[in-house]
mmCIF file with all atom_site columns, C-alpha atoms in Angstrom:
data_model
loop_
_atom_site.group_PDB
_atom_site.id
_atom_site.type_symbol
_atom_site.label_atom_id
_atom_site.label_alt_id
_atom_site.label_comp_id
_atom_site.label_asym_id
_atom_site.label_entity_id
_atom_site.label_seq_id
_atom_site.pdbx_PDB_ins_code
_atom_site.Cartn_x
_atom_site.Cartn_y
_atom_site.Cartn_z
_atom_site.occupancy
_atom_site.B_iso_or_equiv
_atom_site.pdbx_formal_charge
_atom_site.auth_seq_id
_atom_site.auth_comp_id
_atom_site.auth_asym_id
_atom_site.auth_atom_id
_atom_site.pdbx_PDB_model_num
ATOM 1   C CA . GLN A 1 1   ? 70.218 27.959 30.586 1.00 81.00 ? 1   GLN A CA 1
ATOM 2   C CA . VAL A 1 2   ? 68.047 30.576 28.872 1.00 91.00 ? 2   VAL A CA 1
ATOM 3   C CA . THR A 1 3   ? 66.262 33.395 30.659 1.00 96.00 ? 3   THR A CA 1
ATOM 4   C CA . LEU A 1 4   ? 63.565 35.519 29.028 1.00 97.00 ? 4   LEU A CA 1
ATOM 5   C CA . VAL A 1 5   ? 62.215 38.719 30.565 1.00 97.00 ? 5   VAL A CA 1
ATOM 6   C CA . GLU A 1 6   ? 59.234 40.568 29.087 1.00 97.00 ? 6   GLU A CA 1
ATOM 7   C CA . SER A 1 7   ? 58.342 44.205 29.551 1.00 97.00 ? 7   SER A CA 1
ATOM 8   C CA . GLY A 1 8   ? 56.089 46.833 28.014 1.00 97.00 ? 8   GLY A CA 1
ATOM 9   C CA . GLY A 1 9   ? 52.664 45.601 28.998 1.00 97.00 ? 9   GLY A CA 1
ATOM 10  C CA . GLY A 1 10  ? 50.026 47.819 30.492 1.00 97.00 ? 10  GLY A CA 1
ATOM 11  C CA . LEU A 1 11  ? 46.593 49.330 30.090 1.00 98.00 ? 11  LEU A CA 1
ATOM 12  C CA . VAL A 1 12  ? 45.655 50.797 26.729 1.00 98.00 ? 12  VAL A CA 1
ATOM 13  C CA . GLN A 1 13  ? 42.448 51.991 25.108 1.00 98.00 ? 13  GLN A CA 1
ATOM 14  C CA . PRO A 1 14  ? 40.926 50.191 22.129 1.00 98.00 ? 14  PRO A CA 1
ATOM 15  C CA . GLY A 1 15  ? 42.678 51.318 18.974 1.00 98.00 ? 15  GLY A CA 1
ATOM 16  C CA . GLY A 1 16  ? 45.835 52.146 20.858 1.00 98.00 ? 16  GLY A CA 1
ATOM 17  C CA . SER A 1 17  ? 49.310 50.692 20.595 1.00 98.00 ? 17  SER A CA 1
ATOM 18  C CA . LEU A 1 18  ? 51.868 48.988 22.778 1.00 98.00 ? 18  LEU A CA 1
ATOM 19  C CA . ARG A 1 19  ? 55.304 47.574 22.163 1.00 98.00 ? 19  ARG A CA 1
ATOM 20  C CA . LEU A 1 20  ? 56.396 44.535 24.112 1.00 98.00 ? 20  LEU A CA 1
ATOM 21  C CA . SER A 1 21  ? 60.053 43.730 24.615 1.00 98.00 ? 21  SER A CA 1
ATOM 22  C CA . CYS A 1 22  ? 61.743 40.475 25.500 1.00 98.00 ? 22  CYS A CA 1
ATOM 23  C CA . ALA A 1 23  ? 65.331 40.330 26.682 1.00 97.00 ? 23  ALA A CA 1
ATOM 24  C CA . ALA A 1 24  ? 67.044 36.981 26.344 1.00 96.00 ? 24  ALA A CA 1
ATOM 25  C CA . SER A 1 25  ? 70.147 35.770 28.099 1.00 95.00 ? 25  SER A CA 1
ATOM 26  C CA . GLY A 1 26  ? 72.037 32.527 28.015 1.00 92.00 ? 26  GLY A CA 1
ATOM 27  C CA . THR A 1 27  ? 72.677 30.123 25.183 1.00 87.00 ? 27  THR A CA 1
ATOM 28  C CA . ILE A 1 28  ? 70.463 31.361 22.401 1.00 87.00 ? 28  ILE A CA 1
ATOM 29  C CA . PHE A 1 29  ? 71.327 31.983 18.776 1.00 86.00 ? 29  PHE A CA 1
ATOM 30  C CA . SER A 1 30  ? 69.878 33.802 15.809 1.00 87.00 ? 30  SER A CA 1
ATOM 31  C CA . THR A 1 31  ? 68.769 30.464 14.384 1.00 88.00 ? 31  THR A CA 1
ATOM 32  C CA . ASN A 1 32  ? 66.547 29.755 17.377 1.00 92.00 ? 32  ASN A CA 1
ATOM 33  C CA . PRO A 1 33  ? 62.909 30.621 16.676 1.00 95.00 ? 33  PRO A CA 1
ATOM 34  C CA . MET A 1 34  ? 61.518 33.195 19.069 1.00 96.00 ? 34  MET A CA 1
ATOM 35  C CA . GLY A 1 35  ? 58.011 34.483 19.427 1.00 97.00 ? 35  GLY A CA 1
ATOM 36  C CA . TRP A 1 36  ? 55.094 35.525 21.546 1.00 98.00 ? 36  TRP A CA 1
ATOM 37  C CA . TYR A 1 37  ? 52.185 33.622 23.033 1.00 98.00 ? 37  TYR A CA 1
ATOM 38  C CA . ARG A 1 38  ? 49.279 34.916 25.038 1.00 98.00 ? 38  ARG A CA 1
ATOM 39  C CA . GLN A 1 39  ? 46.776 33.524 27.491 1.00 98.00 ? 39  GLN A CA 1
ATOM 40  C CA . ALA A 1 40  ? 43.539 35.116 28.589 1.00 97.00 ? 40  ALA A CA 1
ATOM 41  C CA . PRO A 1 41  ? 41.780 34.054 31.806 1.00 92.00 ? 41  PRO A CA 1
ATOM 42  C CA . GLY A 1 42  ? 39.916 30.814 31.280 1.00 94.00 ? 42  GLY A CA 1
ATOM 43  C CA . LYS A 1 43  ? 41.434 30.264 27.851 1.00 96.00 ? 43  LYS A CA 1
ATOM 44  C CA . GLU A 1 44  ? 44.270 28.186 26.501 1.00 97.00 ? 44  GLU A CA 1
ATOM 45  C CA . ARG A 1 45  ? 47.604 29.681 25.609 1.00 97.00 ? 45  ARG A CA 1
ATOM 46  C CA . GLU A 1 46  ? 47.789 30.611 21.938 1.00 97.00 ? 46  GLU A CA 1
ATOM 47  C CA . LEU A 1 47  ? 50.528 31.539 19.521 1.00 98.00 ? 47  LEU A CA 1
ATOM 48  C CA . VAL A 1 48  ? 50.580 35.206 18.558 1.00 98.00 ? 48  VAL A CA 1
ATOM 49  C CA . ALA A 1 49  ? 53.704 35.527 16.426 1.00 98.00 ? 49  ALA A CA 1
ATOM 50  C CA . MET A 1 50  ? 56.929 33.690 15.797 1.00 97.00 ? 50  MET A CA 1
ATOM 51  C CA . THR A 1 51  ? 60.060 34.519 13.868 1.00 95.00 ? 51  THR A CA 1
ATOM 52  C CA . SER A 1 52  ? 63.255 32.800 12.812 1.00 89.00 ? 52  SER A CA 1
ATOM 53  C CA . ALA A 1 53  ? 65.997 33.677 10.374 1.00 79.00 ? 53  ALA A CA 1
ATOM 54  C CA . ASP A 1 54  ? 63.901 32.705 7.378  1.00 83.00 ? 54  ASP A CA 1
ATOM 55  C CA . ILE A 1 55  ? 60.218 32.892 8.267  1.00 91.00 ? 55  ILE A CA 1
ATOM 56  C CA . THR A 1 56  ? 57.726 34.901 10.291 1.00 96.00 ? 56  THR A CA 1
ATOM 57  C CA . THR A 1 57  ? 54.217 33.774 11.174 1.00 96.00 ? 57  THR A CA 1
ATOM 58  C CA . TYR A 1 58  ? 51.242 35.426 12.835 1.00 98.00 ? 58  TYR A CA 1
ATOM 59  C CA . ALA A 1 59  ? 47.956 34.293 14.223 1.00 98.00 ? 59  ALA A CA 1
ATOM 60  C CA . ASP A 1 60  ? 45.103 35.217 11.906 1.00 98.00 ? 60  ASP A CA 1
ATOM 61  C CA . SER A 1 61  ? 43.579 37.358 14.632 1.00 98.00 ? 61  SER A CA 1
ATOM 62  C CA . VAL A 1 62  ? 46.579 39.710 14.725 1.00 98.00 ? 62  VAL A CA 1
ATOM 63  C CA . LYS A 1 63  ? 47.681 39.814 11.089 1.00 98.00 ? 63  LYS A CA 1
ATOM 64  C CA . GLY A 1 64  ? 47.985 43.362 9.849  1.00 98.00 ? 64  GLY A CA 1
ATOM 65  C CA . ARG A 1 65  ? 47.982 44.746 13.382 1.00 98.00 ? 65  ARG A CA 1
ATOM 66  C CA . PHE A 1 66  ? 50.960 43.169 15.147 1.00 98.00 ? 66  PHE A CA 1
ATOM 67  C CA . THR A 1 67  ? 54.569 43.093 13.994 1.00 98.00 ? 67  THR A CA 1
ATOM 68  C CA . ILE A 1 68  ? 57.304 40.951 15.466 1.00 98.00 ? 68  ILE A CA 1
ATOM 69  C CA . SER A 1 69  ? 60.921 42.016 15.154 1.00 96.00 ? 69  SER A CA 1
ATOM 70  C CA . ARG A 1 70  ? 64.232 40.833 16.475 1.00 95.00 ? 70  ARG A CA 1
ATOM 71  C CA . ASP A 1 71  ? 67.656 42.206 17.289 1.00 93.00 ? 71  ASP A CA 1
ATOM 72  C CA . ASN A 1 72  ? 69.957 39.212 17.354 1.00 89.00 ? 72  ASN A CA 1
ATOM 73  C CA . ALA A 1 73  ? 73.019 41.190 18.426 1.00 91.00 ? 73  ALA A CA 1
ATOM 74  C CA . LYS A 1 74  ? 71.195 42.335 21.552 1.00 93.00 ? 74  LYS A CA 1
ATOM 75  C CA . LYS A 1 75  ? 69.241 39.101 22.001 1.00 93.00 ? 75  LYS A CA 1
ATOM 76  C CA . MET A 1 76  ? 66.004 41.062 21.974 1.00 95.00 ? 76  MET A CA 1
ATOM 77  C CA . VAL A 1 77  ? 62.645 40.350 20.413 1.00 96.00 ? 77  VAL A CA 1
ATOM 78  C CA . TYR A 1 78  ? 59.795 42.824 20.153 1.00 98.00 ? 78  TYR A CA 1
ATOM 79  C CA . LEU A 1 79  ? 56.098 42.800 19.453 1.00 98.00 ? 79  LEU A CA 1
ATOM 80  C CA . GLN A 1 80  ? 54.604 46.010 18.114 1.00 98.00 ? 80  GLN A CA 1
ATOM 81  C CA . MET A 1 81  ? 50.861 45.919 18.700 1.00 98.00 ? 81  MET A CA 1
ATOM 82  C CA . ASN A 1 82  ? 48.656 48.410 16.883 1.00 98.00 ? 82  ASN A CA 1
ATOM 83  C CA . SER A 1 83  ? 44.893 48.823 16.614 1.00 98.00 ? 83  SER A CA 1
ATOM 84  C CA . LEU A 1 84  ? 44.449 46.924 19.836 1.00 98.00 ? 84  LEU A CA 1
ATOM 85  C CA . LYS A 1 85  ? 41.110 45.336 20.607 1.00 98.00 ? 85  LYS A CA 1
ATOM 86  C CA . PRO A 1 86  ? 39.576 44.249 23.921 1.00 98.00 ? 86  PRO A CA 1
ATOM 87  C CA . GLU A 1 87  ? 39.970 40.642 22.808 1.00 97.00 ? 87  GLU A CA 1
ATOM 88  C CA . ASP A 1 88  ? 43.735 41.178 22.777 1.00 98.00 ? 88  ASP A CA 1
ATOM 89  C CA . THR A 1 89  ? 43.631 41.371 26.568 1.00 98.00 ? 89  THR A CA 1
ATOM 90  C CA . ALA A 1 90  ? 45.852 38.619 27.937 1.00 98.00 ? 90  ALA A CA 1
ATOM 91  C CA . VAL A 1 91  ? 49.126 37.813 29.589 1.00 98.00 ? 91  VAL A CA 1
ATOM 92  C CA . TYR A 1 92  ? 51.765 37.814 26.876 1.00 98.00 ? 92  TYR A CA 1
ATOM 93  C CA . TYR A 1 93  ? 54.692 35.424 27.128 1.00 98.00 ? 93  TYR A CA 1
ATOM 94  C CA . CYS A 1 94  ? 57.984 35.504 25.308 1.00 98.00 ? 94  CYS A CA 1
ATOM 95  C CA . ASN A 1 95  ? 59.064 32.156 23.917 1.00 97.00 ? 95  ASN A CA 1
ATOM 96  C CA . ALA A 1 96  ? 62.276 30.689 22.565 1.00 96.00 ? 96  ALA A CA 1
ATOM 97  C CA . LYS A 1 97  ? 62.704 27.294 20.990 1.00 94.00 ? 97  LYS A CA 1
ATOM 98  C CA . ARG A 1 98  ? 65.830 25.167 21.019 1.00 90.00 ? 98  ARG A CA 1
ATOM 99  C CA . GLN A 1 99  ? 66.501 21.837 19.388 1.00 86.00 ? 99  GLN A CA 1
ATOM 100 C CA . THR A 1 100 ? 68.110 19.265 21.636 1.00 83.00 ? 100 THR A CA 1
ATOM 101 C CA . VAL A 1 101 ? 70.739 16.763 20.544 1.00 84.00 ? 101 VAL A CA 1
ATOM 102 C CA . TYR A 1 102 ? 67.954 14.179 20.499 1.00 88.00 ? 102 TYR A CA 1
ATOM 103 C CA . GLY A 1 103 ? 65.987 16.164 17.945 1.00 86.00 ? 103 GLY A CA 1
ATOM 104 C CA . SER A 1 104 ? 63.234 17.242 20.314 1.00 90.00 ? 104 SER A CA 1
ATOM 105 C CA . GLU A 1 105 ? 62.138 20.841 20.848 1.00 90.00 ? 105 GLU A CA 1
ATOM 106 C CA . ARG A 1 106 ? 62.800 22.689 24.091 1.00 92.00 ? 106 ARG A CA 1
ATOM 107 C CA . ASN A 1 107 ? 60.721 25.718 25.009 1.00 95.00 ? 107 ASN A CA 1
ATOM 108 C CA . ASP A 1 108 ? 61.885 28.556 27.230 1.00 96.00 ? 108 ASP A CA 1
ATOM 109 C CA . TRP A 1 109 ? 59.371 31.027 28.614 1.00 97.00 ? 109 TRP A CA 1
ATOM 110 C CA . GLY A 1 110 ? 59.355 34.468 30.123 1.00 97.00 ? 110 GLY A CA 1
ATOM 111 C CA . GLN A 1 111 ? 57.380 35.374 33.212 1.00 97.00 ? 111 GLN A CA 1
ATOM 112 C CA . GLY A 1 112 ? 54.664 37.131 31.228 1.00 97.00 ? 112 GLY A CA 1
ATOM 113 C CA . THR A 1 113 ? 53.473 40.705 30.954 1.00 98.00 ? 113 THR A CA 1
ATOM 114 C CA . GLN A 1 114 ? 49.851 41.794 31.278 1.00 98.00 ? 114 GLN A CA 1
ATOM 115 C CA . VAL A 1 115 ? 48.187 43.617 28.405 1.00 98.00 ? 115 VAL A CA 1
ATOM 116 C CA . THR A 1 116 ? 44.758 45.054 29.100 1.00 98.00 ? 116 THR A CA 1
ATOM 117 C CA . VAL A 1 117 ? 42.742 46.742 26.359 1.00 98.00 ? 117 VAL A CA 1
ATOM 118 C CA . SER A 1 118 ? 39.796 48.622 27.800 1.00 96.00 ? 118 SER A CA 1
ATOM 119 C CA . ALA A 1 119 ? 38.043 51.941 27.497 1.00 91.00 ? 119 ALA A CA 1
#
């Protein structure tokens, strides 16, 4: 069982910054990809950033503004968000991926944290 808990969301002005944190517990390893997704009202959930031991990816909309980092010893993953825009407003979800013995991918999700960018 894997549990993910996000924190750090809130209200911020355009151009401001926030850092999201995700605390993981359970059977998760440094080789498991972890990342962040977000979902705005009326829109589909989208990938924001993902990292593993050997690769990090970002959505085009956040490249150069967001940075994902990870502390494997503490089972923590972070998302530093700079130069925030109103279109970044969404519920942000922490995600962890595990490969099953059958070769399929299992996703674990946090409860979400609200990020609102508004003047």
